[in-house]
Amino acid sequence: MPKAFITGTTGQDGAYLSELLLSKGYEVHGLVRDKEKSDFWRLVELDVKDKVNLVEGDLTDEERLKNILTDIKPDEIYNLAAQTFVGASWHDPVATADINAMGTLKLLEAFKNCASNAKFYQASTSEMYGGIHTSFALDEATSLHPRSPYATSKLFAHWMTVNYRESFDLFSCSGILFNHESPLRGIEFVTRKITDGVARIKLGLSKSISLGNIDAKRDWGFAGDYVEAMWLMLQQEKPEDFVISTGVTHSIHDLLDIAFEEIGINDWSNYITQDPKFMRPSEVKELCGKNEKAKRLLGWEPKVEFKELVKMMVEKDLERLEK
Ligand code: NAP
Ligand code: F7E
């Protein structure tokens, strides 16, 4: 039975990846910050909480990571833990860098010293492209220009992952994933904030949704599809980095159109307010990824398209609130 160690198990991707690996017969070990106090709602919703071996520890504690890897001897390591909210990274850049940049380096050290036969996956991000303006979709060869403390911390982790591969001949690779969403998305991210807000408006629990820059455009996919790509990357003979995206970009206006249409509202303008507190000091205006390499070498393709994704999220939020 292959063994996987996942950091960030309680997060959106950690939950879907746990479910996927369990379905493939893996023994899954998941890092959690506090076995008593961590919020396990996603693992509970997917009915996998009791099937994952929860291991207590923090990505910033190198000795603990070394002990864990020595004990578990995993075949695959998925580093998904991070301070993931871009907006919050300007308020706490030091903690963001401690976890995302130094935390990853500490895990790479533990991997090199205690589990060097394993394969290592790093959760890199399209935010690393941030300020790149091009009429072409972004791919593995495009240069990087991070526009937030979050993106900058992830850039360090990304290049460290490349560096450990090139320096020590380890199987370490990065997935450069574009935004991916689901009913398990955190409520602070714009997709879930909107689908939850729309469901509240429908049920008379709220009158409007307050947002920041609604002109932003993203390449949004479904998290369930994206964890498949993570697994595929670690099944390759050779460690390589891959862009994972849908190749299609939508604006927040499109998102609002579909979400409000689900509750029978065609003109959402009276239900949206804008608040400067949700604006970012340096915004990433638009992102679109080119997934040709993943299609060609991994045989991966996104299955859920944008409209279906938004509808799925509104439906789930309505169901939760009605309960
Ligand atoms: P998420 O839902 O915010 O989950 C983040 C996870 O990291 C949580 O399990 C959290 O644990 C854990 N964590 C945070 N700080 C930690 C620490 N110091 N030690 C141990 N665990 C810690 O994130 P996600 O959307 O699943 O994203 C997964 C990964 O992919 C992240 O690295 C993210 O940066 C990257 N990524 C995400 C996207 C996307 O669109 N979702 C796109 C590109 C890359 P608690 O429950 O204790 O808070
Ligand atoms: O913002 C705009 C906001 O917070 C998307 C993380 O998973 O994906 C995610 O980062 C856009 C931005 O996601 C609000 O300014 C407008 O332009 O949903 P978001 P993100 O910043 O793209 C990447 C790939 C990651 O790696 C990250 O970990 O929406 N926006 N109004 C808003 N955003 C939020 N959150 N809230 C608003 O009210």
Coordinates of C-alpha atoms and ligand atoms in Angstrom, one line a residue:
M1 CA 0.0 0.0 0.0
P2 CA 1.6 3.3 -1.0
K3 CA 2.0 5.9 1.7
A4 CA 1.3 9.7 1.2
F5 CA 2.0 12.5 3.6
I6 CA 0.0 15.7 3.0
T7 CA 0.5 19.1 4.6
G8 CA -2.6 21.3 4.6
T9 CA -5.0 18.3 4.9
T10 CA -7.7 20.4 6.5
G11 CA -7.8 22.8 3.5
Q12 CA -9.8 22.6 0.3
D13 CA -7.2 20.8 -1.8
G14 CA -6.0 18.7 1.2
A15 CA -9.5 17.3 1.6
Y16 CA -10.0 16.5 -2.1
L17 CA -6.5 15.0 -2.4
S18 CA -7.1 12.8 0.7
E19 CA -10.3 11.6 -0.8
L20 CA -8.6 10.8 -4.1
L21 CA -5.6 9.0 -2.6
L22 CA -7.8 7.0 -0.3
S23 CA -9.9 5.9 -3.3
K24 CA -6.6 4.7 -4.9
G25 CA -5.7 2.6 -1.9
Y26 CA -3.1 4.9 -0.3
E27 CA -2.4 5.1 3.4
V28 CA -2.8 8.8 3.9
H29 CA -1.1 10.7 6.7
G30 CA -2.1 14.4 7.1
L31 CA -0.4 17.1 9.0
V32 CA -2.7 19.2 11.2
R33 CA -1.8 22.0 13.5
D34 CA -4.0 20.9 16.4
K35 CA -5.8 17.5 16.6
E36 CA -8.3 19.0 19.1
K37 CA -8.9 22.5 17.8
S38 CA -8.3 22.4 14.0
D39 CA -11.5 22.7 11.9
F40 CA -12.1 19.4 10.1
W41 CA -15.4 20.4 8.4
R42 CA -14.1 19.6 4.9
L43 CA -12.8 16.1 5.8
V44 CA -16.1 15.5 7.5
E45 CA -18.1 16.7 4.5
L46 CA -16.2 14.3 2.3
D47 CA -16.5 11.5 4.9
V48 CA -12.7 10.9 5.1
K49 CA -11.8 12.3 8.5
D50 CA -11.6 8.9 10.2
K51 CA -9.7 7.4 7.2
V52 CA -6.8 9.8 7.3
N53 CA -4.1 9.4 9.9
L54 CA -3.9 12.9 11.4
V55 CA -0.4 13.9 12.6
E56 CA 0.1 16.9 14.7
G57 CA 2.7 19.5 13.7
D58 CA 3.4 22.8 12.1
L59 CA 5.1 23.6 8.8
T60 CA 7.4 26.0 10.6
D61 CA 8.8 23.3 13.0
E62 CA 11.7 21.6 11.1
E63 CA 12.6 19.1 13.8
R64 CA 9.0 17.9 14.0
L65 CA 8.8 17.5 10.2
K66 CA 12.0 15.4 10.3
N67 CA 10.6 13.2 13.0
I68 CA 7.3 12.7 11.1
L69 CA 9.0 11.8 7.8
T70 CA 11.4 9.4 9.6
D71 CA 8.4 7.7 11.2
I72 CA 6.1 7.5 8.3
K73 CA 8.6 6.9 5.5
P74 CA 6.2 8.2 2.8
D75 CA 6.4 7.4 -0.9
E76 CA 4.8 10.7 -1.8
I77 CA 4.9 14.1 -0.1
Y78 CA 2.3 16.8 -1.0
N79 CA 3.1 20.2 0.4
L80 CA -0.2 22.1 0.4
A81 CA 0.0 23.9 3.7
A82 CA 0.2 27.7 3.4
Q83 CA -1.2 31.1 4.4
T84 CA -3.2 31.2 1.2
F85 CA -5.2 34.4 1.4
V86 CA -3.5 37.0 -0.8
G87 CA -5.3 39.9 0.8
A88 CA -4.2 38.9 4.3
S89 CA -0.6 38.7 3.1
W90 CA -0.1 42.5 3.2
H91 CA -1.3 42.6 6.8
D92 CA 1.0 39.8 7.9
P93 CA 3.9 39.4 5.4
V94 CA 6.3 38.0 8.0
A95 CA 4.0 35.1 9.0
T96 CA 3.2 34.5 5.3
A97 CA 6.8 34.2 4.5
D98 CA 7.6 32.1 7.6
I99 CA 5.0 29.5 6.6
N100 CA 5.0 29.6 2.8
A101 CA 8.7 30.3 2.1
M102 CA 10.7 29.1 5.1
G103 CA 8.1 26.4 6.0
T104 CA 8.5 24.8 2.5
L105 CA 12.3 25.0 2.8
K106 CA 12.1 23.2 6.2
L107 CA 10.0 20.5 4.6
L108 CA 12.5 20.2 1.7
E109 CA 15.3 19.8 4.3
A110 CA 13.3 17.1 6.1
F111 CA 12.6 15.4 2.7
K112 CA 16.3 15.5 1.7
N113 CA 17.6 14.2 5.0
C114 CA 14.8 11.8 6.1
A115 CA 12.8 10.6 3.1
S116 CA 14.9 11.2 0.0
N117 CA 13.4 8.3 -1.9
A118 CA 10.0 9.9 -1.8
K119 CA 8.5 12.1 -4.5
F120 CA 7.8 15.7 -3.5
Y121 CA 5.0 18.0 -4.8
Q122 CA 5.0 21.8 -4.1
A123 CA 1.8 23.8 -4.4
S124 CA 3.0 26.7 -6.6
T125 CA 0.6 29.3 -7.9
S126 CA -0.4 31.5 -10.9
E127 CA -0.1 34.4 -8.5
M128 CA 3.7 34.2 -9.2
Y129 CA 2.9 35.6 -12.7
G130 CA 1.1 38.5 -11.1
G131 CA 2.2 41.6 -13.0
I132 CA 3.1 39.9 -16.3
H133 CA 1.1 41.4 -19.2
T134 CA 0.8 39.4 -22.3
S135 CA -1.7 38.6 -25.0
F136 CA -0.7 34.9 -24.7
A137 CA -1.7 32.5 -22.1
L138 CA 0.9 31.9 -19.3
D139 CA 2.9 28.7 -19.4
E140 CA 5.9 27.0 -17.7
A141 CA 8.4 29.2 -19.7
T142 CA 6.8 32.6 -18.9
S143 CA 8.8 34.8 -16.6
L144 CA 7.5 35.6 -13.2
H145 CA 6.5 38.8 -11.4
P146 CA 4.9 38.4 -8.0
R147 CA 2.6 41.3 -6.9
S148 CA 2.0 40.4 -3.2
P149 CA 3.8 39.1 -0.2
Y150 CA 1.9 35.9 -0.7
A151 CA 3.1 35.5 -4.3
T152 CA 6.7 36.5 -3.4
S153 CA 6.8 33.8 -0.6
K154 CA 5.5 31.2 -3.1
L155 CA 8.1 32.2 -5.6
F156 CA 10.9 31.4 -3.1
A157 CA 9.3 28.0 -2.3
H158 CA 8.9 27.3 -6.1
W159 CA 12.5 28.0 -6.8
M160 CA 13.7 26.1 -3.8
T161 CA 11.8 23.1 -5.1
V162 CA 13.5 23.5 -8.4
N163 CA 16.9 24.0 -6.7
Y164 CA 16.6 20.8 -4.6
R165 CA 15.8 18.9 -7.8
E166 CA 18.8 20.3 -9.6
S167 CA 21.2 20.2 -6.7
F168 CA 20.5 16.9 -5.0
D169 CA 18.9 14.9 -7.8
L170 CA 15.6 14.6 -5.8
F171 CA 12.2 14.0 -7.3
S172 CA 10.7 17.4 -6.4
C173 CA 8.3 19.3 -8.6
S174 CA 5.9 22.1 -8.6
G175 CA 2.3 22.4 -9.9
I176 CA 1.7 26.0 -11.0
L177 CA -2.0 25.9 -10.3
F178 CA -4.4 28.6 -11.4
N179 CA -7.4 29.5 -9.2
H180 CA -9.5 26.4 -8.4
E181 CA -12.7 26.5 -6.4
S182 CA -15.4 24.2 -5.0
P183 CA -18.1 24.0 -2.4
L184 CA -15.2 23.5 0.0
R185 CA -13.5 26.8 -0.8
G186 CA -12.8 29.1 2.1
I187 CA -15.5 31.8 2.6
E188 CA -12.9 34.7 2.2
F189 CA -12.2 33.9 -1.4
V190 CA -14.3 35.8 -4.0
T191 CA -16.1 32.8 -5.6
R192 CA -17.4 31.4 -2.3
K193 CA -18.0 34.8 -0.9
I194 CA -20.4 35.4 -3.8
T195 CA -22.0 32.0 -3.9
D196 CA -22.6 32.1 -0.1
G197 CA -23.8 35.7 -0.4
V198 CA -26.2 34.9 -3.2
A199 CA -27.7 32.0 -1.2
R200 CA -28.2 34.3 1.8
I201 CA -30.0 36.9 -0.4
K202 CA -32.2 34.1 -1.8
L203 CA -33.1 33.0 1.7
G204 CA -33.7 36.5 3.0
L205 CA -30.7 36.3 5.4
S206 CA -28.8 39.2 3.7
K207 CA -29.5 42.1 1.4
S208 CA -26.3 42.6 -0.4
I209 CA -22.6 41.5 -0.9
S210 CA -19.7 43.9 -0.4
L211 CA -16.8 43.4 -2.8
G212 CA -13.5 45.0 -3.9
N213 CA -12.4 45.2 -7.5
I214 CA -15.0 43.4 -9.6
D215 CA -13.2 44.0 -12.9
A216 CA -10.6 41.3 -11.9
K217 CA -10.4 38.3 -14.3
R218 CA -9.2 34.8 -13.4
D219 CA -8.9 31.3 -14.9
W220 CA -11.1 29.4 -12.5
G221 CA -11.3 25.6 -12.4
F222 CA -12.7 22.9 -10.1
A223 CA -10.5 21.8 -7.2
G224 CA -11.6 18.1 -7.6
D225 CA -10.0 18.1 -11.1
Y226 CA -6.8 19.8 -10.0
V227 CA -5.9 17.3 -7.3
E228 CA -5.9 14.6 -10.0
A229 CA -3.1 16.6 -11.7
M230 CA -1.1 16.8 -8.5
W231 CA -1.2 13.0 -8.2
L232 CA -0.3 12.5 -11.9
M233 CA 2.8 14.7 -11.6
L234 CA 4.1 12.3 -8.9
Q235 CA 3.4 9.3 -11.1
Q236 CA 5.9 10.5 -13.8
E237 CA 9.3 9.0 -14.3
K238 CA 11.0 12.4 -14.3
P239 CA 10.2 15.4 -12.0
E240 CA 8.9 18.4 -14.0
D241 CA 6.8 21.5 -13.3
F242 CA 3.4 21.9 -14.9
V243 CA 0.9 24.7 -15.3
I244 CA -2.6 23.5 -14.4
S245 CA -5.4 25.7 -15.6
T246 CA -8.6 25.6 -17.8
G247 CA -7.2 28.0 -20.4
V248 CA -10.4 30.1 -20.1
T249 CA -10.7 33.4 -18.3
H250 CA -13.8 35.0 -16.7
S251 CA -14.4 38.2 -14.9
I252 CA -16.1 38.7 -11.5
H253 CA -19.0 40.2 -13.6
D254 CA -19.4 36.8 -15.3
L255 CA -19.3 35.1 -11.9
L256 CA -22.0 37.4 -10.6
D257 CA -24.2 36.8 -13.7
I258 CA -24.2 33.1 -13.3
A259 CA -24.6 33.0 -9.5
F260 CA -27.5 35.5 -9.4
E261 CA -29.1 33.7 -12.4
E262 CA -29.3 30.6 -10.2
I263 CA -31.6 32.4 -7.8
G264 CA -33.7 34.0 -10.6
I265 CA -32.1 37.5 -10.5
N266 CA -30.9 39.0 -13.9
D267 CA -29.8 42.4 -12.8
W268 CA -27.5 42.1 -9.7
S269 CA -26.5 45.8 -9.6
N270 CA -28.7 46.6 -6.6
Y271 CA -27.3 43.7 -4.6
I272 CA -23.6 44.6 -4.9
T273 CA -21.7 47.3 -3.0
Q274 CA -18.0 48.0 -3.2
D275 CA -15.8 48.7 -0.2
P276 CA -12.2 49.9 -0.5
K277 CA -11.2 47.6 2.4
F278 CA -11.5 44.7 -0.1
M279 CA -9.2 46.4 -2.7
R280 CA -5.6 45.3 -2.8
P281 CA -2.5 47.6 -2.7
S282 CA -1.3 46.0 -6.0
E283 CA -3.9 44.0 -7.8
V284 CA -3.4 41.1 -10.3
K285 CA -5.8 42.2 -13.0
E286 CA -6.0 39.1 -15.2
L287 CA -4.7 35.6 -15.4
C288 CA -5.1 32.9 -18.0
G289 CA -3.0 29.7 -18.1
K290 CA -1.9 27.5 -21.0
N291 CA -2.3 23.8 -20.0
E292 CA -0.8 22.2 -23.1
K293 CA 2.1 20.5 -21.3
A294 CA -0.2 18.9 -18.7
K295 CA -2.5 17.7 -21.5
R296 CA 0.4 16.3 -23.5
L297 CA 2.5 14.6 -20.8
L298 CA 0.0 13.9 -18.0
G299 CA -3.0 13.2 -20.1
W300 CA -4.8 15.7 -17.8
E301 CA -7.8 17.8 -18.7
P302 CA -10.2 19.9 -16.7
K303 CA -13.7 18.3 -16.6
V304 CA -15.9 20.8 -14.8
E305 CA -16.4 24.1 -16.7
F306 CA -17.0 27.5 -15.1
K307 CA -20.8 27.7 -15.3
E308 CA -21.2 24.3 -13.8
L309 CA -18.8 25.1 -11.0
V310 CA -20.6 28.3 -10.0
K311 CA -24.0 26.5 -10.1
M312 CA -22.6 23.7 -8.0
M313 CA -21.3 26.1 -5.4
V314 CA -24.6 28.1 -5.2
E315 CA -26.6 24.9 -4.8
K316 CA -24.3 23.6 -2.0
D317 CA -24.5 27.0 -0.2
L318 CA -28.3 27.0 -0.4
E319 CA -28.4 23.5 0.9
R320 CA -26.1 24.3 3.8
L321 CA -28.0 27.4 4.8
E322 CA -31.4 25.7 4.5
K323 CA -30.2 23.1 6.9
Ligands
NAP1 P1 -6.6 26.4 2.1 O1 -8.0 25.8 1.9 O2 -6.5 27.8 2.6 O3 -5.8 25.4 3.1 C1 -4.5 25.8 3.6 C2 -4.1 24.7 4.6 O4 -2.8 25.1 5.1 C3 -5.0 24.4 5.8 O5 -5.1 23.1 6.0 C4 -4.2 25.1 6.9 O6 -4.4 24.5 8.2 C5 -2.8 24.8 6.5 N1 -1.8 25.6 7.2 C6 -1.7 26.9 7.2 N2 -0.6 27.3 8.0 C7 0.0 26.1 8.4 C8 1.1 25.8 9.2 N3 1.9 26.8 9.7 N4 1.4 24.5 9.5 C9 0.6 23.5 9.0 N5 -0.5 23.7 8.2 C10 -0.8 25.0 7.9 O7 -5.8 26.3 0.8 P2 -6.1 25.5 -0.6 O8 -6.9 26.4 -1.5 O9 -6.5 24.1 -0.3 O10 -4.6 25.5 -1.3 C11 -3.7 24.5 -1.1 C12 -2.3 24.9 -1.5 O11 -2.3 25.3 -2.9 C13 -1.8 26.2 -0.8 O12 -0.4 26.0 -0.7 C14 -2.1 27.3 -1.8 O13 -1.2 28.4 -1.6 C15 -1.9 26.6 -3.1 N6 -2.7 27.1 -4.2 C16 -4.0 27.2 -4.1 C17 -4.7 27.7 -5.2 C18 -6.2 27.8 -5.2 O14 -6.8 28.4 -6.1 N7 -6.9 27.1 -4.3 C19 -4.1 28.0 -6.4 C20 -2.7 27.8 -6.5 C21 -2.0 27.4 -5.4 P3 -5.5 25.1 9.3 O15 -6.8 24.3 9.1 O16 -4.8 24.7 10.6 O17 -5.6 26.5 9.0
F7E2 O1 -9.4 37.0 -5.4 C1 -10.9 40.1 -6.4 C2 -9.5 40.1 -5.9 O2 -9.1 36.1 -3.0 C3 -9.7 36.9 -6.7 C4 -5.8 31.9 -3.6 O3 -6.3 30.5 -3.6 O4 -5.9 31.9 -6.0 C5 -6.4 32.6 -4.9 O5 -6.0 33.9 -4.8 C6 -9.9 38.2 -7.3 C7 -8.8 39.3 -6.9 O6 -8.3 34.8 -5.0 C8 -13.1 40.6 -3.6 O7 -9.0 41.5 -5.8 C9 -12.9 41.5 -5.6 O8 -8.5 40.0 -8.0 O9 -10.7 34.9 -4.6 P1 -9.4 35.7 -4.4 P2 -6.8 35.1 -5.5 O10 -6.3 36.4 -4.9 O11 -6.8 35.0 -6.9 C10 -4.5 31.9 -6.2 C11 -4.2 31.2 -7.5 C12 -3.8 31.4 -5.0 O12 -2.7 30.9 -5.1 C13 -4.3 31.9 -3.6 O13 -3.9 31.1 -2.6 O14 -11.1 38.8 -6.8 N1 -11.9 40.5 -5.4 N2 -13.6 41.6 -4.5 C14 -12.1 40.0 -4.2 N3 -11.4 39.0 -3.6 C15 -11.8 38.6 -2.3 N4 -11.2 37.6 -1.7 N5 -12.8 39.3 -1.7 C16 -13.5 40.3 -2.3 O15 -14.4 40.9 -1.7

